[in-house]
CSV table of C-alpha atoms in Angstrom, one decimal:
chain,number,residue,atom,x,y,z
A,112,MET,CA,18.2,32.6,41.4
A,113,ALA,CA,15.1,33.9,40.1
A,114,ALA,CA,13.8,32.3,36.7
A,115,ASN,CA,14.3,35.6,34.8
A,116,ASP,CA,17.9,36.0,35.9
A,117,GLN,CA,18.8,32.6,34.5
A,118,HIS,CA,20.7,32.4,31.2
A,119,ARG,CA,18.5,31.2,28.3
A,120,VAL,CA,19.8,28.2,25.9
A,121,ASP,CA,19.7,28.6,22.3
A,122,ALA,CA,17.6,25.9,20.7
A,123,ASN,CA,17.1,27.3,17.3
A,124,PRO,CA,17.9,24.7,14.6
A,125,THR,CA,20.6,25.6,11.9
A,126,LYS,CA,19.2,26.1,8.4
A,127,ALA,CA,21.3,23.2,7.1
A,128,PHE,CA,19.9,20.8,9.6
A,129,PHE,CA,16.3,21.8,8.9
A,130,VAL,CA,16.6,21.7,5.2
A,131,ASN,CA,18.3,18.3,5.3
A,132,MET,CA,15.4,17.1,7.7
A,133,ILE,CA,12.6,18.1,5.2
A,134,THR,CA,14.3,16.7,2.2
A,135,ARG,CA,15.9,13.4,3.1
A,136,ASP,CA,13.0,11.1,2.9
A,137,ILE,CA,11.0,12.4,-0.1
A,138,THR,CA,11.6,11.2,-3.5
A,139,LEU,CA,12.2,13.3,-6.7
A,140,GLU,CA,9.0,12.5,-8.2
A,141,ASP,CA,7.0,13.7,-5.1
A,142,CYS,CA,9.0,16.7,-5.1
A,143,ILE,CA,7.7,17.4,-8.4
A,144,MET,CA,4.2,16.6,-7.5
A,145,ASP,CA,4.3,19.1,-4.8
A,146,LEU,CA,5.1,21.8,-7.2
A,147,ILE,CA,2.3,20.6,-9.5
A,148,ASP,CA,-0.1,20.3,-6.5
A,149,ASN,CA,0.5,24.4,-6.0
A,150,SER,CA,-0.4,25.0,-9.7
A,151,VAL,CA,-3.5,22.7,-9.5
A,152,ASP,CA,-4.6,24.5,-6.3
A,153,ALA,CA,-4.1,27.9,-8.1
A,154,ALA,CA,-6.0,26.7,-11.2
A,155,TRP,CA,-9.1,26.0,-9.1
A,156,ARG,CA,-8.8,29.2,-7.2
A,157,SER,CA,-8.6,31.0,-10.4
A,158,GLN,CA,-11.7,29.2,-11.6
A,159,GLY,CA,-13.6,30.5,-8.6
A,160,SER,CA,-14.3,26.7,-7.6
A,161,PRO,CA,-13.5,24.7,-4.6
A,162,GLN,CA,-11.8,21.6,-4.9
A,163,MET,CA,-13.5,18.9,-7.0
A,164,GLY,CA,-16.1,16.5,-5.8
A,165,LEU,CA,-17.9,14.0,-8.2
A,166,THR,CA,-20.8,16.3,-8.8
A,167,ASP,CA,-18.8,19.4,-10.0
A,168,SER,CA,-18.7,20.3,-13.6
A,169,VAL,CA,-15.8,22.7,-13.7
A,170,ASP,CA,-13.8,23.2,-16.8
A,171,LEU,CA,-10.2,23.4,-16.5
A,172,SER,CA,-9.1,23.3,-20.1
A,173,GLU,CA,-7.7,26.8,-20.0
A,174,TYR,CA,-4.9,25.8,-17.7
A,175,LEU,CA,-1.5,24.4,-18.6
A,176,ILE,CA,1.3,23.1,-16.5
A,177,SER,CA,4.5,22.8,-18.3
A,178,ILE,CA,7.5,21.0,-17.0
A,179,GLU,CA,11.1,20.8,-18.4
A,180,ILE,CA,13.6,18.4,-17.2
A,181,SER,CA,17.2,17.7,-18.1
A,182,SER,CA,20.4,17.0,-16.4
A,183,GLU,CA,21.3,20.5,-16.1
A,184,ARG,CA,18.0,22.4,-15.3
A,185,PHE,CA,14.5,21.7,-14.2
A,186,SER,CA,11.5,24.2,-14.5
A,187,ILE,CA,7.8,24.3,-14.0
A,188,THR,CA,5.6,26.9,-15.3
A,189,ASP,CA,1.8,27.4,-15.3
A,190,ASN,CA,-0.8,30.0,-16.3
A,191,CYS,CA,-2.9,29.4,-13.4
A,192,GLY,CA,-3.2,32.9,-12.0
A,193,GLY,CA,0.1,33.5,-10.1
A,194,MET,CA,0.7,34.4,-6.4
A,195,THR,CA,0.7,37.8,-5.2
A,196,LEU,CA,3.5,39.6,-3.4
A,197,PRO,CA,1.7,39.9,-0.2
A,198,ASP,CA,0.9,36.1,-0.4
A,199,ALA,CA,4.7,35.5,-0.8
A,200,ALA,CA,5.7,37.9,2.0
A,201,ASP,CA,3.1,36.6,4.3
A,202,HIS,CA,3.2,32.8,4.1
A,203,ALA,CA,4.2,31.3,0.6
A,204,PHE,CA,7.9,31.1,1.7
A,205,SER,CA,7.5,30.4,5.2
A,206,PHE,CA,8.7,27.0,6.4
A,207,GLY,CA,5.3,25.7,7.6
A,208,ARG,CA,1.9,27.3,8.4
A,209,ARG,CA,1.5,29.4,11.3
A,210,GLU,CA,-1.5,28.8,13.6
A,211,SER,CA,-3.1,32.1,12.7
A,212,GLN,CA,-2.7,31.6,8.9
A,213,ILE,CA,-6.0,30.8,7.3
A,214,GLN,CA,-6.0,27.4,5.4
A,215,GLU,CA,-6.4,27.9,1.6
A,216,GLY,CA,-9.8,26.4,0.9
A,217,TYR,CA,-10.0,22.8,-0.5
A,218,GLY,CA,-6.3,22.8,-1.5
A,219,ILE,CA,-3.9,19.7,-1.1
A,220,GLY,CA,-1.0,21.5,0.8
A,221,VAL,CA,-1.1,20.7,4.3
A,222,TYR,CA,2.1,21.9,6.1
A,223,GLY,CA,3.4,24.7,3.9
A,224,ILE,CA,6.8,23.2,3.0
A,225,GLY,CA,6.1,21.7,-0.4
A,226,MET,CA,7.5,24.2,-2.7
A,227,LYS,CA,10.5,24.7,-0.4
A,228,ARG,CA,11.3,21.3,0.1
A,229,ALA,CA,11.2,20.5,-3.6
A,230,ALA,CA,13.5,23.4,-4.5
A,231,PHE,CA,15.9,22.6,-2.0
A,232,LYS,CA,16.0,18.7,-2.9
A,233,LEU,CA,16.4,19.5,-6.6
A,234,GLY,CA,19.2,22.0,-6.7
A,235,THR,CA,21.0,25.0,-5.1
A,236,GLU,CA,20.1,28.1,-7.5
A,237,ILE,CA,16.4,28.5,-7.4
A,238,ASP,CA,14.4,31.3,-9.1
A,239,VAL,CA,10.5,31.8,-8.4
A,240,ARG,CA,8.7,34.1,-10.7
A,241,SER,CA,5.1,35.2,-10.3
A,242,THR,CA,3.0,37.4,-12.6
A,243,TYR,CA,-0.4,38.4,-11.1
A,244,LEU,CA,-2.9,40.9,-11.5
A,245,ASP,CA,-3.1,43.6,-8.8
A,246,SER,CA,-6.3,45.5,-8.2
A,247,GLY,CA,-8.0,43.7,-10.8
A,248,ASP,CA,-6.2,44.7,-14.1
A,249,VAL,CA,-2.7,45.8,-13.2
A,250,ARG,CA,0.0,43.2,-14.1
A,251,ARG,CA,2.9,42.9,-11.4
A,252,THR,CA,5.9,40.5,-11.5
A,253,PHE,CA,8.2,39.7,-8.6
A,254,VAL,CA,11.1,37.3,-8.3
A,255,VAL,CA,12.4,35.3,-5.3
A,256,PRO,CA,16.1,34.2,-6.1
A,257,ILE,CA,17.4,31.8,-3.7
A,258,ARG,CA,21.2,30.7,-3.6
A,259,VAL,CA,21.3,28.0,-1.3
A,260,ALA,CA,24.9,28.1,-0.2
A,261,SER,CA,24.9,31.6,0.8
A,262,TRP,CA,21.5,31.4,2.4
A,263,LEU,CA,22.5,28.6,4.6
A,264,GLN,CA,25.6,30.3,5.8
A,265,ASP,CA,23.4,33.2,7.0
A,266,GLN,CA,22.1,32.4,10.4
A,267,ARG,CA,20.4,35.5,11.4
A,268,THR,CA,16.9,35.3,12.4
A,269,PRO,CA,14.2,35.4,11.2
A,270,TRP,CA,14.8,33.4,8.3
A,271,THR,CA,13.9,35.6,4.9
A,272,PHE,CA,14.1,35.5,1.2
A,273,ASP,CA,14.7,38.6,-0.7
A,274,THR,CA,12.6,39.7,-3.7
A,275,THR,CA,13.3,41.6,-6.7
A,276,THR,CA,11.3,42.8,-10.0
A,277,GLY,CA,11.3,40.9,-13.2
A,278,GLU,CA,10.2,40.6,-16.6
A,279,ASP,CA,6.4,39.3,-16.9
A,280,LEU,CA,5.5,35.9,-17.6
A,281,PRO,CA,3.4,35.5,-20.9
A,282,GLU,CA,0.4,34.8,-18.8
A,283,THR,CA,-0.3,35.2,-15.3
A,284,GLY,CA,1.1,32.4,-13.4
A,285,VAL,CA,4.2,31.0,-11.6
A,286,GLU,CA,7.6,29.8,-12.8
A,287,VAL,CA,10.0,28.0,-10.7
A,288,VAL,CA,13.4,27.5,-12.2
A,289,ILE,CA,16.1,25.2,-10.5
A,290,GLY,CA,19.8,25.2,-11.9
A,291,SER,CA,23.0,23.8,-10.3
A,292,LEU,CA,21.1,20.4,-9.8
A,293,THR,CA,22.3,18.2,-7.1
A,294,PRO,CA,24.5,15.2,-8.5
A,295,ASP,CA,21.8,12.6,-7.6
A,296,THR,CA,19.1,14.8,-9.2
A,297,SER,CA,21.2,15.5,-12.4
A,298,THR,CA,21.7,11.7,-12.9
A,299,THR,CA,18.2,10.7,-12.2
A,300,PHE,CA,16.9,13.4,-14.9
A,301,GLU,CA,19.2,12.1,-17.5
A,302,SER,CA,17.1,8.7,-17.7
A,303,PRO,CA,14.3,8.4,-19.9
A,304,LYS,CA,12.9,5.7,-17.9
A,305,PHE,CA,12.6,8.4,-15.1
A,306,ILE,CA,10.5,10.7,-17.4
A,307,ARG,CA,8.2,7.8,-18.5
A,308,ARG,CA,7.6,6.7,-14.9
A,309,LEU,CA,7.1,10.4,-13.8
A,310,ALA,CA,4.5,10.8,-16.6
A,311,ARG,CA,2.7,7.6,-15.5
A,312,MET,CA,2.5,8.7,-12.0
A,313,ILE,CA,1.2,12.4,-13.1
A,314,GLY,CA,-1.2,10.8,-15.3
A,315,ARG,CA,-2.5,8.4,-12.4
A,316,ASP,CA,-2.5,10.8,-9.5
A,317,TYR,CA,-4.0,14.0,-11.5
A,318,SER,CA,-6.4,12.0,-13.4
A,319,LEU,CA,-9.5,13.7,-11.8
A,320,HIS,CA,-8.2,17.1,-12.9
A,321,LEU,CA,-6.9,15.9,-16.3
A,322,ASN,CA,-10.4,14.6,-17.3
A,323,ARG,CA,-11.6,18.0,-16.5
A,324,GLY,CA,-9.3,19.4,-19.2
A,325,LEU,CA,-6.1,20.4,-17.4
A,326,VAL,CA,-3.2,19.9,-19.5
A,327,ILE,CA,0.1,19.0,-18.1
A,328,LYS,CA,3.3,18.6,-20.3
A,329,ILE,CA,6.6,17.0,-19.8
A,330,ASN,CA,9.4,18.2,-22.0
A,331,GLY,CA,6.6,19.4,-24.5
A,332,THR,CA,4.7,16.1,-24.5
A,333,VAL,CA,1.2,16.0,-23.1
A,334,VAL,CA,0.7,13.6,-20.1
A,335,SER,CA,-2.1,11.1,-20.9
A,336,THR,CA,-4.3,9.7,-18.3
A,337,ALA,CA,-6.4,6.8,-17.9
A,338,VAL,CA,-10.1,7.5,-17.4
A,339,LEU,CA,-11.8,5.9,-14.4
A,340,GLN,CA,-15.1,4.4,-15.6
A,341,LEU,CA,-17.4,1.7,-14.3
A,342,LEU,CA,-19.8,-0.4,-16.4
A,343,GLN,CA,-23.5,0.2,-15.9
A,344,GLY,CA,-26.6,-1.0,-17.6
A,345,GLY,CA,-28.8,-4.0,-17.7
A,346,GLU,CA,-28.6,-6.0,-14.4
A,347,TYR,CA,-25.3,-4.1,-13.4
A,348,ALA,CA,-24.8,-0.9,-11.8
A,349,PRO,CA,-22.1,0.6,-9.4
A,350,ALA,CA,-22.6,1.4,-5.9
A,351,ARG,CA,-22.3,5.0,-4.8
A,352,ILE,CA,-22.5,6.3,-1.2
A,353,GLU,CA,-22.0,9.8,0.0
A,354,TYR,CA,-21.9,11.3,3.6
A,355,ASN,CA,-20.4,13.9,5.7
A,356,ASP,CA,-18.0,13.2,8.5
A,357,LYS,CA,-16.0,15.6,10.8
A,358,VAL,CA,-12.4,15.8,12.0
A,359,GLY,CA,-12.7,18.0,15.0
A,360,ASP,CA,-14.7,21.0,13.9
A,361,ASP,CA,-13.8,20.5,10.0
A,362,GLU,CA,-16.4,18.8,8.0
A,363,VAL,CA,-15.2,16.4,5.2
A,364,ARG,CA,-17.5,15.1,2.4
A,365,VAL,CA,-16.9,11.3,1.6
A,366,GLN,CA,-18.0,9.9,-1.5
A,367,ILE,CA,-17.5,6.3,-2.1
A,368,ILE,CA,-18.0,4.5,-5.6
A,369,GLY,CA,-17.5,0.7,-6.5
A,370,GLY,CA,-18.3,-1.7,-9.2
A,371,MET,CA,-17.5,-3.5,-12.4
A,372,ALA,CA,-14.9,-1.8,-14.8
A,373,ALA,CA,-14.4,-5.0,-16.8
A,374,PRO,CA,-15.9,-8.5,-16.6
A,375,PRO,CA,-13.8,-10.9,-14.2
A,376,PRO,CA,-11.4,-13.4,-15.8
A,377,GLU,CA,-12.9,-16.3,-17.0
A,378,SER,CA,-10.4,-18.7,-15.8
A,379,PRO,CA,-11.1,-20.3,-12.4
A,380,ASP,CA,-7.3,-19.8,-11.5
A,381,PRO,CA,-6.2,-16.7,-13.7
A,382,ASP,CA,-2.8,-15.6,-13.9
A,383,GLU,CA,-1.3,-12.2,-13.0
A,384,SER,CA,-1.2,-11.0,-16.8
A,385,VAL,CA,-4.8,-9.5,-16.7
A,386,LYS,CA,-5.4,-6.9,-19.1
A,387,GLY,CA,-6.3,-3.6,-17.2
A,388,LYS,CA,-4.8,-4.8,-13.8
A,389,GLU,CA,-3.1,-1.5,-13.3
A,390,LEU,CA,-6.5,0.2,-12.7
A,391,PHE,CA,-8.0,-2.5,-10.6
A,392,GLY,CA,-8.4,-2.1,-6.9
A,393,TRP,CA,-9.2,0.8,-4.6
A,394,HIS,CA,-8.2,4.4,-5.2
A,395,VAL,CA,-8.3,7.1,-2.6
A,396,ALA,CA,-8.5,10.7,-3.5
A,397,CYS,CA,-8.0,13.7,-1.2
A,398,ASN,CA,-9.3,17.0,-2.8
A,399,GLY,CA,-8.9,15.5,-5.9
A,400,ARG,CA,-5.5,14.2,-5.7
A,401,ILE,CA,-5.2,10.6,-6.0
A,402,VAL,CA,-2.9,9.5,-3.1
A,403,LEU,CA,-3.5,5.8,-3.1
A,404,ALA,CA,-4.0,4.2,-6.8
A,405,ALA,CA,-5.2,0.7,-7.7
A,406,ASP,CA,-4.5,-0.6,-4.1
A,407,THR,CA,-5.0,-4.4,-3.7
A,408,THR,CA,-3.0,-4.4,0.0
A,409,ILE,CA,-4.1,-4.1,3.5
A,410,VAL,CA,-3.8,-0.3,3.2
A,411,SER,CA,-7.2,-0.3,1.5
A,412,GLY,CA,-8.2,-3.3,3.6
A,413,TRP,CA,-7.6,-6.4,1.6
A,414,GLY,CA,-6.3,-9.3,3.8
A,415,THR,CA,-7.9,-7.8,7.0
A,416,THR,CA,-10.4,-8.9,9.2
A,417,ASP,CA,-13.3,-10.3,7.3
A,418,TRP,CA,-11.8,-9.2,4.1
A,419,PRO,CA,-9.9,-11.7,2.1
A,420,ASP,CA,-6.4,-11.0,0.3
A,421,TRP,CA,-6.7,-9.8,-3.3
A,422,HIS,CA,-6.9,-12.6,-5.8
A,423,PRO,CA,-6.5,-12.3,-9.5
A,424,GLN,CA,-10.1,-13.5,-9.6
A,425,TYR,CA,-11.3,-10.1,-8.5
A,426,ALA,CA,-9.8,-8.5,-11.5
A,427,GLY,CA,-12.2,-6.1,-13.1
A,428,PHE,CA,-13.4,-4.3,-9.8
A,429,VAL,CA,-12.5,-0.7,-9.3
A,430,GLY,CA,-13.5,1.4,-6.3
A,431,ILE,CA,-12.7,5.0,-5.4
A,432,VAL,CA,-13.1,7.1,-2.3
A,433,LEU,CA,-13.0,10.8,-2.4
A,434,PHE,CA,-12.5,12.8,0.6
A,435,THR,CA,-13.0,16.6,0.1
A,436,ALA,CA,-12.3,19.0,3.0
A,437,GLU,CA,-11.9,22.8,3.2
A,438,ASN,CA,-9.3,22.2,5.7
A,439,ALA,CA,-6.5,19.8,4.2
A,440,ARG,CA,-5.5,19.0,7.7
A,441,ALA,CA,-8.6,16.9,8.1
A,442,LEU,CA,-7.7,14.8,5.0
A,443,PRO,CA,-6.2,11.3,5.8
A,444,LEU,CA,-3.1,11.5,3.7
A,445,THR,CA,0.6,11.2,4.6
A,446,THR,CA,3.0,14.1,4.3
A,447,THR,CA,4.3,12.7,1.0
A,448,LYS,CA,0.8,12.4,-0.3
A,449,ARG,CA,1.7,8.9,-1.6
A,450,SER,CA,-0.7,7.0,0.7
A,451,VAL,CA,-3.2,7.3,3.4
A,452,ASP,CA,-2.7,7.5,7.2
A,453,LEU,CA,-3.8,4.2,8.6
A,454,SER,CA,-4.4,5.9,12.0
A,455,SER,CA,-6.9,8.4,10.5
A,456,LYS,CA,-10.1,7.8,12.0
A,457,ILE,CA,-12.2,9.3,9.2
A,458,TYR,CA,-10.5,6.8,6.9
A,459,LEU,CA,-11.0,4.0,9.3
A,460,ARG,CA,-14.8,4.9,9.4
A,461,ALA,CA,-14.9,4.7,5.5
A,462,ARG,CA,-13.2,1.2,5.4
A,463,PRO,CA,-16.3,-0.9,6.5
A,464,ARG,CA,-18.3,0.6,3.7
A,465,MET,CA,-15.4,-0.2,1.2
A,466,ARG,CA,-15.2,-3.6,2.6
A,467,GLU,CA,-19.0,-4.3,1.9
A,468,ILE,CA,-18.7,-3.1,-1.6
A,469,SER,CA,-15.6,-5.4,-2.2
A,470,LYS,CA,-17.5,-8.3,-0.5
A,471,GLN,CA,-20.3,-7.9,-2.9
A,472,TRP,CA,-17.8,-8.1,-5.8
A,473,ILE,CA,-16.1,-11.0,-4.4
A,474,ALA,CA,-19.3,-13.2,-3.9
A,475,TYR,CA,-20.3,-12.3,-7.5
A,476,THR,CA,-17.0,-13.6,-8.9
A,477,ASN,CA,-17.5,-16.7,-7.0
A,478,ARG,CA,-21.0,-17.2,-8.3
A,479,ARG,CA,-19.9,-16.3,-11.9
A,480,LYS,CA,-17.1,-19.2,-11.9
A,481,GLN,CA,-20.0,-21.7,-11.5
A,482,ALA,CA,-22.4,-20.0,-14.2
A,483,LEU,CA,-20.1,-18.5,-16.8
A,484,ASP,CA,-22.3,-19.3,-19.7
A,485,GLU,CA,-25.1,-17.7,-18.1
A,486,ALA,CA,-23.2,-14.5,-17.0
A,487,LYS,CA,-21.9,-14.1,-20.6
A,488,GLN,CA,-25.3,-13.9,-22.2
A,489,ARG,CA,-25.7,-10.9,-24.3
A,490,GLU,CA,-28.3,-9.4,-22.1
A,491,ARG,CA,-26.0,-9.7,-19.1
A,492,GLU,CA,-22.5,-8.3,-19.1
A,493,GLU,CA,-22.7,-7.2,-22.9
A,494,ALA,CA,-25.6,-4.9,-22.1
A,495,ALA,CA,-23.5,-2.7,-19.7
A,496,SER,CA,-21.6,0.2,-20.9
A,497,SER,CA,-19.0,2.4,-19.6
A,498,VAL,CA,-20.0,5.5,-17.5
A,499,ARG,CA,-18.0,8.3,-15.8
A,500,LEU,CA,-18.1,8.2,-12.1
A,501,HIS,CA,-19.9,11.5,-12.0
A,502,ASP,CA,-22.6,9.8,-13.9
A,503,VAL,CA,-23.0,7.0,-11.3
A,504,THR,CA,-26.3,7.6,-9.3
A,505,SER,CA,-26.5,7.0,-5.5
A,506,ARG,CA,-27.0,3.4,-4.8
A,507,PRO,CA,-26.1,1.5,-1.3
A,508,ALA,CA,-24.8,-1.6,-3.0
A,509,ILE,CA,-23.7,-2.9,-6.4
A,510,ASN,CA,-26.2,-4.3,-8.7
A,511,LEU,CA,-25.2,-7.6,-10.0
A,512,PRO,CA,-27.2,-10.3,-11.4
A,513,ARG,CA,-28.4,-13.3,-9.6
A,514,LEU,CA,-26.6,-16.2,-11.4
A,515,VAL,CA,-28.0,-19.8,-11.1
A,516,ARG,CA,-25.0,-22.1,-10.4
A,517,VAL,CA,-24.8,-24.9,-13.2
A,518,PRO,CA,-23.1,-28.3,-12.0
A,519,GLN,CA,-19.9,-28.6,-13.8
A,520,LYS,CA,-17.3,-31.2,-14.3
A,521,ARG,CA,-14.6,-31.5,-11.7
A,522,LEU,CA,-11.7,-29.7,-12.7
A,523,ALA,CA,-8.1,-30.3,-11.9
A,524,ASN,CA,-5.6,-27.4,-11.8
A,525,VAL,CA,-2.2,-27.8,-13.3
A,526,ASN,CA,0.5,-25.5,-12.0
A,527,TYR,CA,4.2,-25.6,-13.1
A,528,ALA,CA,7.1,-23.4,-14.2
A,529,VAL,CA,9.1,-23.4,-17.4
A,530,PRO,CA,11.8,-21.0,-18.6
A,531,LEU,CA,10.2,-17.7,-20.0
A,532,SER,CA,12.0,-18.1,-23.2
A,533,LYS,CA,10.6,-21.5,-23.8
A,534,MET,CA,7.3,-20.3,-23.0
A,535,LYS,CA,7.4,-17.4,-25.6
A,536,LYS,CA,8.9,-19.8,-28.3
A,537,LEU,CA,6.0,-22.2,-27.7
A,538,ALA,CA,3.7,-19.2,-27.9
A,539,GLY,CA,5.3,-18.3,-31.2
A,540,GLY,CA,4.9,-22.0,-32.2
A,541,LEU,CA,1.1,-22.1,-31.7
A,542,GLY,CA,0.8,-18.9,-33.8
A,543,ASP,CA,0.2,-16.0,-31.2
A,544,LEU,CA,3.0,-14.3,-29.4
A,545,SER,CA,0.4,-12.5,-27.4
A,546,MET,CA,-1.2,-15.7,-25.8
A,547,THR,CA,-1.1,-15.5,-22.0
A,548,TYR,CA,0.6,-18.3,-20.1
A,549,ARG,CA,-2.6,-19.9,-19.3
A,550,GLU,CA,-3.6,-20.0,-22.9
A,551,VAL,CA,-0.3,-21.4,-24.0
A,552,GLY,CA,-0.8,-24.0,-21.2
A,553,LEU,CA,-4.5,-24.9,-22.2
A,554,LYS,CA,-3.4,-25.1,-26.0
A,555,SER,CA,-0.6,-27.3,-25.3
A,556,PHE,CA,-2.4,-29.7,-23.2
A,557,ASP,CA,-5.1,-29.8,-25.8
A,558,TYR,CA,-2.5,-30.8,-28.6
A,559,THR,CA,-1.0,-33.5,-26.1
A,560,TYR,CA,-4.5,-34.9,-25.1
A,561,GLU,CA,-5.4,-35.4,-28.8
A,562,ASP,CA,-2.2,-36.9,-29.8
A,563,LEU,CA,-1.8,-39.2,-27.0
A,564,VAL,CA,-5.6,-40.0,-25.9
A,565,GLY,CA,-7.7,-38.8,-29.1
A,566,ASP,CA,-10.9,-37.1,-29.1
A,567,GLU,CA,-13.4,-37.9,-26.5
């Protein structure tokens, strides 16, 4: 029988199967951040600038992303310029990018499923509204209403969504409103703890944008962000390395900065309650979005060949790697944008440089333990002040003082566990509830020594 006479077998997926596959392994937080990514990309396009590198001076203060979350409804609205109807018709609502589709310059979206995946994960009644300027100054608005239950039942191909006209948004931008939330989503959105965690994640992962003036609100409250800064001055200066790499034909700009954000702990055996530890470690950003934050695991290289495990002694170190590419497919990020792809060659080529910067800091903390008084001299650590990442100048290695080791008395480390309630009561008895466990231990040892042994 000739090949063209054979019956064809239907291999098309059902809508329900496809939707289930793209939503099952993503968290609610990541769904929301997928929607934020679209707004952030639109803000940069409206500003007429590619995604950020460290040398850019783009001001995003005119752009606002407002998120409203309750147990009954979710919405995200921006004033970042909106999407046009042709964009919506051609690719914004398709599931995945077509091979012929031009990759949007320096965006964070890779596979073209973020908005749809997020909407289907959260609820079953979805309205996407966009107000944009057509031909320069003509304001136009369209709405894409998606009713998931009826859409899933319609198995006709090609898959499509209808559009209607609608009232203009106050400013050009996009609004996504999701009702009939799924039971799991509704329950989660009731939790104040979830809202606080989401705000912390947004403040961290979009810190490079927020520090450019972008405003993100959750239920009317502005999301705050920590400013990544390093200390520079006197004998201290961070390293800054920049180079171009390639993934196939796509060029990727790589910028690596690392150095001292705070002096290391003074104790030779510090505990885990070091102030600021939520910022210490390596941060990795792809087109401005931080996808790995304050990492001290093997993902950023700690505990791998010729690179020791992270230790509290290394607290005070901050490193950041920025990968910037016009084609987001060249970036070393995972599909959830929650980590880096450890098989990415461009990332693996960056890690030896990260390792060398880390080792310089590790060596300094080892020397510093043996010359603490010298390191703490006013003309040393106190001479360094905070500088923004953008202001760090090019330098192949961290500038650190050459400390002279001072012979010290042999020390004995004491390590024991006590009930936390007793530890807190003892700290209160010593007059300071904010004391670290180490400080309580040393103070109680001093009292006991003086009582039983006396002054030396």
